[in-house]
Amino acid sequence: MLCSISGKRQRRWKSCINNSEFEGGNSMKKIIAMVLCLVLVFSLAGCGNNDQSSDTHDANYEEGYTAGYEVGYNDGKQQMAENKKYFAQFSGSFTASVEQLLPDYFALPGKTIAVVHFFQDKPFLLRFQEDMTGKLVEGTVYVFEFKTFEVELPADEENPDISDYMYSIDVTNYRVAEDSELGLDSIMPTVEIISK
């Protein structure tokens, strides 16, 4: 039957179909445009909510950051107060026996190193800025004066001993010890603990 339709009718039929397709296409385009508008409206509304929550989040973040900064700052101040450095300041003079004078090749030329010890104590080295050969006599007890010096103490040291800091001792003068400065009456350096 379709084959028997005349050419005029075919043209009219095609134009009807084309017009209905075109009109249907317009309505479809309208529907798609409306859907896109709704999507855009909802997305903008969502962005607005995100902006508000973002502002709230920023305020909470700043408040938390400030509080954390203050806590950290106070903790740091407290730790600095707790972590004070302690120094021992040695001054005065001490009585020590000279056990041995070491040859020049143990020291720099023109200087002397002596092995000395306090009464009934361990030996330690004492350095002199000049050649003391012939001036100091092995086996003799001397009173040594030295420049005041300061050393930082380890956290666990409570009773610093000058012999532990022998490389800081700079002898300025010496003399033979008197009987009242020997044995238990030996002169010991003054030690002062300083915190900084």
XYZ file of C-alpha atoms in Angstrom, residues 17 19-20 27 31 37 45 56-57 85 99 110 113 121 128-129 131-133 141 153 175 179 183-184 190 196:
27
model
C 6.647 13.499 9.682
C 7.263 18.802 11.016
C 6.294 16.523 13.889
C 9.876 20.269 23.112
C 12.859 19.820 28.565
C 18.488 25.108 34.698
C 22.435 26.458 46.233
C 32.476 28.204 59.777
C 35.324 25.807 59.131
C 71.670 25.213 81.488
C 103.981 13.003 90.198
C 108.137 25.739 75.393
C 102.454 19.084 81.125
C 92.713 11.061 94.546
C 101.509 25.169 81.897
C 101.930 27.984 79.399
C 108.486 25.423 80.295
C 108.410 24.396 83.967
C 111.328 21.973 83.743
C 103.281 19.234 96.865
C 77.605 20.851 83.295
C 104.239 27.861 95.416
C 102.447 21.920 106.366
C 96.678 15.986 103.556
C 93.156 16.486 104.816
C 85.873 27.046 95.032
C 71.364 30.426 82.862
